[in-house]
């Protein structure tokens, strides 16, 4: 058995993504899925022997992503043999390990090769979702690997009724928005199918353009600025406050007030937003 680590981070969307190739078949509209993004993953323990179960799961449940590890197929295997209508398949087959991901073809998605390393068995995907770019990764560690660097972490049972362990993990930069559901294994796999879901947020309204402060550091009165900071009441005004957030605000206030007093600066005019 291997170790699975799934990562998801979010940032403002950028360029470099594209729609995965479309198949002739299209997904039927399921209104219960319209407001959520679904990621499924499982240690499949042989894709060939369990392909019918995988195909049925994709066609009936329609997750946006399905990550599978321990596909146990040779490197020369034609991935087209395991294609599923309305999904694009990224694969990295190995005889005793291997992994793949099925990506629903209505997603704007590309493989982030620049983030992958030959030292690890990984697939990185970059997805555009409304105003965010999601980076999602699967990492597979073989049972014989000694490169386990995970200690006390949130744990998910790898099969129904088992004690939680570190075989199946989902790590994200925004855990509060994700929900975890455990389902029966696919086919003859002895590992739970794990489903991660999060709301698909509508495009948020853009903030009005703001002025930028342009600091002219070359003209700074460094001597006066040093004296200002040396004479500031750091202990009385900043560090005696118990609330860390308020303490940080007051430290920032003192630093900025000194900059405004002794570093020449100006403000740029905000540019109108492009429609």
mmCIF file of C-alpha atoms in Angstrom:
data_model
loop_
_atom_site.group_PDB
_atom_site.id
_atom_site.type_symbol
_atom_site.label_atom_id
_atom_site.label_comp_id
_atom_site.label_asym_id
_atom_site.label_seq_id
_atom_site.Cartn_x
_atom_site.Cartn_y
_atom_site.Cartn_z
ATOM 1 C CA UNK A 1 0.000 0.000 0.000
ATOM 2 C CA UNK A 2 1.179 3.496 -0.800
ATOM 3 C CA UNK A 3 0.797 6.936 0.657
ATOM 4 C CA UNK A 4 -1.391 9.515 -1.038
ATOM 5 C CA UNK A 5 -1.066 13.244 -0.566
ATOM 6 C CA UNK A 6 -3.398 15.608 -2.365
ATOM 7 C CA UNK A 7 -2.706 19.320 -2.364
ATOM 8 C CA UNK A 8 -4.964 22.162 -3.378
ATOM 9 C CA UNK A 9 -4.009 25.810 -3.301
ATOM 10 C CA UNK A 10 -5.830 28.821 -4.600
ATOM 11 C CA UNK A 11 -4.658 32.112 -6.075
ATOM 12 C CA UNK A 12 -6.053 34.789 -8.374
ATOM 13 C CA UNK A 13 -6.440 33.297 -11.804
ATOM 14 C CA UNK A 14 -3.842 33.955 -14.450
ATOM 15 C CA UNK A 15 -2.857 32.782 -17.871
ATOM 16 C CA UNK A 16 -1.401 29.476 -18.976
ATOM 17 C CA UNK A 17 -4.492 27.305 -18.818
ATOM 18 C CA UNK A 18 -6.541 25.752 -21.547
ATOM 19 C CA UNK A 19 -9.537 23.536 -21.972
ATOM 20 C CA UNK A 20 -8.704 19.851 -22.055
ATOM 21 C CA UNK A 21 -9.553 18.145 -25.378
ATOM 22 C CA UNK A 22 -13.264 17.578 -25.820
ATOM 23 C CA UNK A 23 -14.814 14.224 -26.530
ATOM 24 C CA UNK A 24 -17.894 13.752 -28.701
ATOM 25 C CA UNK A 25 -20.019 12.791 -25.724
ATOM 26 C CA UNK A 26 -21.170 15.537 -23.386
ATOM 27 C CA UNK A 27 -22.028 15.456 -19.717
ATOM 28 C CA UNK A 28 -25.674 15.672 -18.837
ATOM 29 C CA UNK A 29 -26.575 18.563 -16.567
ATOM 30 C CA UNK A 30 -26.974 17.538 -12.938
ATOM 31 C CA UNK A 31 -28.268 20.533 -11.012
ATOM 32 C CA UNK A 32 -27.150 19.070 -7.678
ATOM 33 C CA UNK A 33 -23.544 19.356 -8.910
ATOM 34 C CA UNK A 34 -23.712 22.849 -10.360
ATOM 35 C CA UNK A 35 -22.739 24.617 -7.144
ATOM 36 C CA UNK A 36 -19.929 22.296 -5.992
ATOM 37 C CA UNK A 37 -16.518 21.175 -7.196
ATOM 38 C CA UNK A 38 -15.786 17.468 -6.615
ATOM 39 C CA UNK A 39 -12.400 15.770 -6.335
ATOM 40 C CA UNK A 40 -12.348 11.972 -5.911
ATOM 41 C CA UNK A 41 -9.304 9.819 -5.178
ATOM 42 C CA UNK A 42 -8.575 6.187 -4.464
ATOM 43 C CA UNK A 43 -5.790 3.601 -4.390
ATOM 44 C CA UNK A 44 -7.280 1.478 -7.165
ATOM 45 C CA UNK A 45 -4.933 -1.552 -6.872
ATOM 46 C CA UNK A 46 -5.071 -2.322 -10.605
ATOM 47 C CA UNK A 47 -6.821 -0.160 -13.198
ATOM 48 C CA UNK A 48 -7.243 -2.945 -15.748
ATOM 49 C CA UNK A 49 -9.154 -5.247 -13.407
ATOM 50 C CA UNK A 50 -11.227 -2.399 -11.973
ATOM 51 C CA UNK A 51 -11.770 -0.308 -15.097
ATOM 52 C CA UNK A 52 -15.465 -1.152 -15.435
ATOM 53 C CA UNK A 53 -16.070 0.101 -11.900
ATOM 54 C CA UNK A 54 -14.080 3.256 -12.625
ATOM 55 C CA UNK A 55 -15.997 3.858 -15.850
ATOM 56 C CA UNK A 56 -19.348 3.357 -14.110
ATOM 57 C CA UNK A 57 -18.367 5.707 -11.291
ATOM 58 C CA UNK A 58 -17.352 8.462 -13.707
ATOM 59 C CA UNK A 59 -20.435 8.143 -15.887
ATOM 60 C CA UNK A 60 -22.862 8.007 -12.966
ATOM 61 C CA UNK A 61 -21.300 10.345 -10.397
ATOM 62 C CA UNK A 62 -19.489 12.758 -12.739
ATOM 63 C CA UNK A 63 -16.782 14.107 -10.393
ATOM 64 C CA UNK A 64 -14.680 16.916 -11.798
ATOM 65 C CA UNK A 65 -11.444 15.048 -11.020
ATOM 66 C CA UNK A 66 -10.682 11.421 -10.214
ATOM 67 C CA UNK A 67 -7.147 10.597 -9.058
ATOM 68 C CA UNK A 68 -6.123 6.927 -9.050
ATOM 69 C CA UNK A 69 -2.858 5.425 -7.799
ATOM 70 C CA UNK A 70 -1.362 1.936 -8.035
ATOM 71 C CA UNK A 71 -2.773 1.563 -11.543
ATOM 72 C CA UNK A 72 -0.268 -1.305 -12.024
ATOM 73 C CA UNK A 73 0.089 -1.050 -15.804
ATOM 74 C CA UNK A 74 3.247 -1.204 -17.905
ATOM 75 C CA UNK A 75 4.733 2.007 -19.263
ATOM 76 C CA UNK A 76 3.946 0.882 -22.818
ATOM 77 C CA UNK A 77 0.222 0.547 -22.104
ATOM 78 C CA UNK A 78 -1.973 2.552 -24.476
ATOM 79 C CA UNK A 79 -3.885 4.982 -22.254
ATOM 80 C CA UNK A 80 -6.618 5.078 -24.896
ATOM 81 C CA UNK A 81 -7.757 1.660 -23.698
ATOM 82 C CA UNK A 82 -8.865 3.319 -20.462
ATOM 83 C CA UNK A 83 -10.507 6.419 -21.872
ATOM 84 C CA UNK A 84 -13.962 7.402 -20.644
ATOM 85 C CA UNK A 85 -16.393 9.630 -22.581
ATOM 86 C CA UNK A 86 -16.467 13.242 -21.374
ATOM 87 C CA UNK A 87 -13.135 12.856 -19.553
ATOM 88 C CA UNK A 88 -9.515 13.487 -20.473
ATOM 89 C CA UNK A 89 -6.925 11.111 -19.022
ATOM 90 C CA UNK A 90 -3.483 12.132 -17.772
ATOM 91 C CA UNK A 91 -1.488 8.994 -17.007
ATOM 92 C CA UNK A 92 1.887 7.895 -15.672
ATOM 93 C CA UNK A 93 1.770 4.104 -15.736
ATOM 94 C CA UNK A 94 4.275 1.829 -13.961
ATOM 95 C CA UNK A 95 4.096 -1.989 -13.543
ATOM 96 C CA UNK A 96 3.962 -2.058 -9.726
ATOM 97 C CA UNK A 97 2.812 1.486 -9.061
ATOM 98 C CA UNK A 98 1.643 4.191 -11.469
ATOM 99 C CA UNK A 99 -1.048 6.815 -11.248
ATOM 100 C CA UNK A 100 -3.485 8.744 -13.405
ATOM 101 C CA UNK A 101 -6.154 11.426 -13.233
ATOM 102 C CA UNK A 102 -9.435 11.713 -15.100
ATOM 103 C CA UNK A 103 -10.326 15.363 -15.787
ATOM 104 C CA UNK A 104 -13.857 16.282 -16.777
ATOM 105 C CA UNK A 105 -13.675 17.882 -20.194
ATOM 106 C CA UNK A 106 -15.768 20.923 -19.315
ATOM 107 C CA UNK A 107 -12.932 22.194 -17.083
ATOM 108 C CA UNK A 108 -10.304 24.734 -18.071
ATOM 109 C CA UNK A 109 -7.244 22.696 -17.184
ATOM 110 C CA UNK A 110 -3.605 22.135 -18.067
ATOM 111 C CA UNK A 111 -0.819 19.995 -16.697
ATOM 112 C CA UNK A 112 1.713 22.037 -14.712
ATOM 113 C CA UNK A 113 4.881 20.223 -15.813
ATOM 114 C CA UNK A 114 7.125 22.948 -14.355
ATOM 115 C CA UNK A 115 6.019 21.991 -10.835
ATOM 116 C CA UNK A 116 6.732 18.282 -11.254
ATOM 117 C CA UNK A 117 9.974 16.621 -10.202
ATOM 118 C CA UNK A 118 11.575 13.377 -11.342
ATOM 119 C CA UNK A 119 12.346 12.666 -7.674
ATOM 120 C CA UNK A 120 8.669 12.180 -6.824
ATOM 121 C CA UNK A 121 5.702 10.410 -8.402
ATOM 122 C CA UNK A 122 3.471 13.418 -8.928
ATOM 123 C CA UNK A 123 0.936 14.938 -11.276
ATOM 124 C CA UNK A 124 0.282 18.678 -10.966
ATOM 125 C CA UNK A 125 -2.786 20.278 -12.542
ATOM 126 C CA UNK A 126 -3.633 23.948 -12.954
ATOM 127 C CA UNK A 127 -7.361 24.677 -13.136
ATOM 128 C CA UNK A 128 -9.162 27.944 -13.716
ATOM 129 C CA UNK A 129 -12.344 28.196 -11.665
ATOM 130 C CA UNK A 130 -14.142 31.512 -12.031
ATOM 131 C CA UNK A 131 -11.758 34.119 -10.608
ATOM 132 C CA UNK A 132 -9.341 31.623 -9.004
ATOM 133 C CA UNK A 133 -6.582 29.365 -10.232
ATOM 134 C CA UNK A 134 -6.479 26.053 -8.373
ATOM 135 C CA UNK A 135 -3.254 24.038 -8.228
ATOM 136 C CA UNK A 136 -3.996 20.408 -7.464
ATOM 137 C CA UNK A 137 -1.453 17.632 -7.069
ATOM 138 C CA UNK A 138 -1.330 13.910 -6.412
ATOM 139 C CA UNK A 139 1.805 12.492 -4.786
ATOM 140 C CA UNK A 140 2.359 8.739 -4.574
ATOM 141 C CA UNK A 141 4.869 7.165 -2.191
ATOM 142 C CA UNK A 142 5.431 3.444 -2.475
ATOM 143 C CA UNK A 143 5.125 1.284 0.666
ATOM 144 C CA UNK A 144 8.886 0.707 0.531
ATOM 145 C CA UNK A 145 9.726 4.395 0.454
ATOM 146 C CA UNK A 146 11.740 5.767 3.374
ATOM 147 C CA UNK A 147 11.053 9.362 2.370
ATOM 148 C CA UNK A 148 8.010 9.865 4.599
ATOM 149 C CA UNK A 149 8.165 13.312 6.140
ATOM 150 C CA UNK A 150 4.635 13.494 7.551
ATOM 151 C CA UNK A 151 4.064 13.298 11.265
ATOM 152 C CA UNK A 152 0.906 14.365 13.089
ATOM 153 C CA UNK A 153 -1.595 15.188 10.335
ATOM 154 C CA UNK A 154 -5.343 14.951 9.753
ATOM 155 C CA UNK A 155 -6.089 11.354 8.793
ATOM 156 C CA UNK A 156 -8.708 9.582 6.725
ATOM 157 C CA UNK A 157 -9.478 5.838 7.126
ATOM 158 C CA UNK A 158 -8.165 3.905 4.120
ATOM 159 C CA UNK A 159 -11.036 1.404 4.233
ATOM 160 C CA UNK A 160 -14.381 1.229 5.982
ATOM 161 C CA UNK A 161 -14.086 0.439 9.687
ATOM 162 C CA UNK A 162 -10.315 0.890 9.826
ATOM 163 C CA UNK A 163 -8.422 3.143 12.182
ATOM 164 C CA UNK A 164 -7.394 6.396 10.472
ATOM 165 C CA UNK A 165 -3.835 6.339 9.141
ATOM 166 C CA UNK A 166 -1.604 8.364 6.852
ATOM 167 C CA UNK A 167 -2.311 6.377 3.691
ATOM 168 C CA UNK A 168 -4.911 8.783 2.327
ATOM 169 C CA UNK A 169 -4.443 12.489 2.922
ATOM 170 C CA UNK A 170 -5.922 15.667 1.511
ATOM 171 C CA UNK A 171 -3.942 18.820 2.275
ATOM 172 C CA UNK A 172 -5.138 22.253 1.222
ATOM 173 C CA UNK A 173 -4.334 25.906 1.781
ATOM 174 C CA UNK A 174 -8.030 26.592 2.446
ATOM 175 C CA UNK A 175 -9.380 23.681 4.550
ATOM 176 C CA UNK A 176 -12.491 25.427 5.855
ATOM 177 C CA UNK A 177 -14.299 25.256 2.503
ATOM 178 C CA UNK A 178 -13.761 21.531 1.839
ATOM 179 C CA UNK A 179 -15.929 18.631 3.012
ATOM 180 C CA UNK A 180 -14.838 14.964 3.024
ATOM 181 C CA UNK A 181 -17.065 11.975 2.221
ATOM 182 C CA UNK A 182 -16.033 8.300 2.329
ATOM 183 C CA UNK A 183 -17.577 5.748 -0.032
ATOM 184 C CA UNK A 184 -17.159 2.054 -0.767
ATOM 185 C CA UNK A 185 -14.054 1.042 -2.760
ATOM 186 C CA UNK A 186 -14.136 0.879 -6.551
ATOM 187 C CA UNK A 187 -14.155 -2.703 -7.808
ATOM 188 C CA UNK A 188 -11.777 -4.980 -5.939
ATOM 189 C CA UNK A 189 -9.770 -2.156 -4.371
ATOM 190 C CA UNK A 190 -9.409 -2.440 -0.607
ATOM 191 C CA UNK A 191 -9.302 1.340 -0.099
ATOM 192 C CA UNK A 192 -12.162 3.763 0.332
ATOM 193 C CA UNK A 193 -13.121 6.092 -2.448
ATOM 194 C CA UNK A 194 -12.687 9.548 -0.943
ATOM 195 C CA UNK A 195 -14.658 12.519 -2.225
ATOM 196 C CA UNK A 196 -13.670 16.110 -1.505
ATOM 197 C CA UNK A 197 -16.149 18.867 -2.287
ATOM 198 C CA UNK A 198 -16.130 22.640 -2.072
ATOM 199 C CA UNK A 199 -18.559 25.346 -3.195
ATOM 200 C CA UNK A 200 -18.023 26.898 -6.591
ATOM 201 C CA UNK A 201 -18.063 30.587 -5.795
ATOM 202 C CA UNK A 202 -19.459 33.061 -8.287
ATOM 203 C CA UNK A 203 -17.116 35.664 -9.715
ATOM 204 C CA UNK A 204 -16.695 38.183 -6.890
ATOM 205 C CA UNK A 205 -17.162 41.880 -7.654
ATOM 206 C CA UNK A 206 -13.886 43.604 -8.363
ATOM 207 C CA UNK A 207 -12.646 46.110 -5.818
ATOM 208 C CA UNK A 208 -12.504 49.690 -7.076
ATOM 209 C CA UNK A 209 -9.032 50.700 -8.268
ATOM 210 C CA UNK A 210 -6.803 52.061 -5.524
ATOM 211 C CA UNK A 211 -3.974 54.567 -5.534
ATOM 212 C CA UNK A 212 -0.451 53.182 -5.245
ATOM 213 C CA UNK A 213 2.119 54.784 -2.982
ATOM 214 C CA UNK A 214 5.441 55.328 -4.764
ATOM 215 C CA UNK A 215 8.340 55.597 -2.312
ATOM 216 C CA UNK A 216 11.541 57.435 -3.315
ATOM 217 C CA UNK A 217 13.972 55.570 -1.080
ATOM 218 C CA UNK A 218 17.051 57.216 -2.615
ATOM 219 C CA UNK A 219 15.991 60.518 -1.032
ATOM 220 C CA UNK A 220 15.291 59.087 2.426
ATOM 221 C CA UNK A 221 16.472 61.020 5.485
ATOM 222 C CA UNK A 222 17.953 57.914 7.084
ATOM 223 C CA UNK A 223 19.353 59.642 10.169
ATOM 224 C CA UNK A 224 16.021 61.217 11.086
ATOM 225 C CA UNK A 225 14.188 57.965 10.370
ATOM 226 C CA UNK A 226 16.511 56.013 12.697
ATOM 227 C CA UNK A 227 16.040 58.561 15.471
ATOM 228 C CA UNK A 228 12.264 58.475 14.984
ATOM 229 C CA UNK A 229 12.170 54.697 15.402
ATOM 230 C CA UNK A 230 14.613 54.806 18.344
ATOM 231 C CA UNK A 231 12.416 57.345 20.170
ATOM 232 C CA UNK A 232 9.121 55.564 19.461
ATOM 233 C CA UNK A 233 7.292 54.033 22.431
ATOM 234 C CA UNK A 234 7.499 50.454 21.177
ATOM 235 C CA UNK A 235 7.000 48.794 24.565
ATOM 236 C CA UNK A 236 4.230 51.037 25.873
ATOM 237 C CA UNK A 237 2.308 51.395 22.624
ATOM 238 C CA UNK A 238 2.981 48.112 20.816
ATOM 239 C CA UNK A 239 4.350 45.240 22.868
ATOM 240 C CA UNK A 240 2.269 45.538 26.031
ATOM 241 C CA UNK A 241 -0.861 44.795 24.034
ATOM 242 C CA UNK A 242 -1.848 41.140 24.478
ATOM 243 C CA UNK A 243 -3.891 40.789 21.314
ATOM 244 C CA UNK A 244 -1.419 39.689 18.572
ATOM 245 C CA UNK A 245 -3.528 41.241 15.801
ATOM 246 C CA UNK A 246 -3.710 44.615 17.549
ATOM 247 C CA UNK A 247 0.009 44.416 18.326
ATOM 248 C CA UNK A 248 0.775 43.843 14.638
ATOM 249 C CA UNK A 249 -1.462 46.769 13.654
ATOM 250 C CA UNK A 250 0.327 49.133 16.041
ATOM 251 C CA UNK A 251 3.789 48.027 14.910
ATOM 252 C CA UNK A 252 2.715 48.627 11.311
ATOM 253 C CA UNK A 253 1.309 52.025 12.290
ATOM 254 C CA UNK A 254 4.616 53.143 13.826
ATOM 255 C CA UNK A 255 6.681 51.889 10.881
ATOM 256 C CA UNK A 256 4.445 53.529 8.271
ATOM 257 C CA UNK A 257 4.259 56.819 10.164
ATOM 258 C CA UNK A 258 8.055 57.017 10.139
ATOM 259 C CA UNK A 259 8.199 56.220 6.443
ATOM 260 C CA UNK A 260 5.619 58.882 5.645
ATOM 261 C CA UNK A 261 7.545 61.464 7.672
ATOM 262 C CA UNK A 262 11.061 60.874 6.301
ATOM 263 C CA UNK A 263 10.739 59.086 2.943
ATOM 264 C CA UNK A 264 9.512 61.280 0.071
ATOM 265 C CA UNK A 265 6.557 59.686 -1.665
ATOM 266 C CA UNK A 266 3.670 60.311 -4.011
ATOM 267 C CA UNK A 267 0.514 58.530 -5.091
ATOM 268 C CA UNK A 268 -0.267 57.254 -8.559
ATOM 269 C CA UNK A 269 -3.653 57.810 -10.131
ATOM 270 C CA UNK A 270 -5.759 54.617 -10.287
ATOM 271 C CA UNK A 271 -6.303 53.224 -13.759
ATOM 272 C CA UNK A 272 -9.860 52.449 -14.835
ATOM 273 C CA UNK A 273 -10.711 48.758 -14.937
ATOM 274 C CA UNK A 274 -10.787 47.124 -18.353
ATOM 275 C CA UNK A 275 -14.137 45.671 -19.298
#
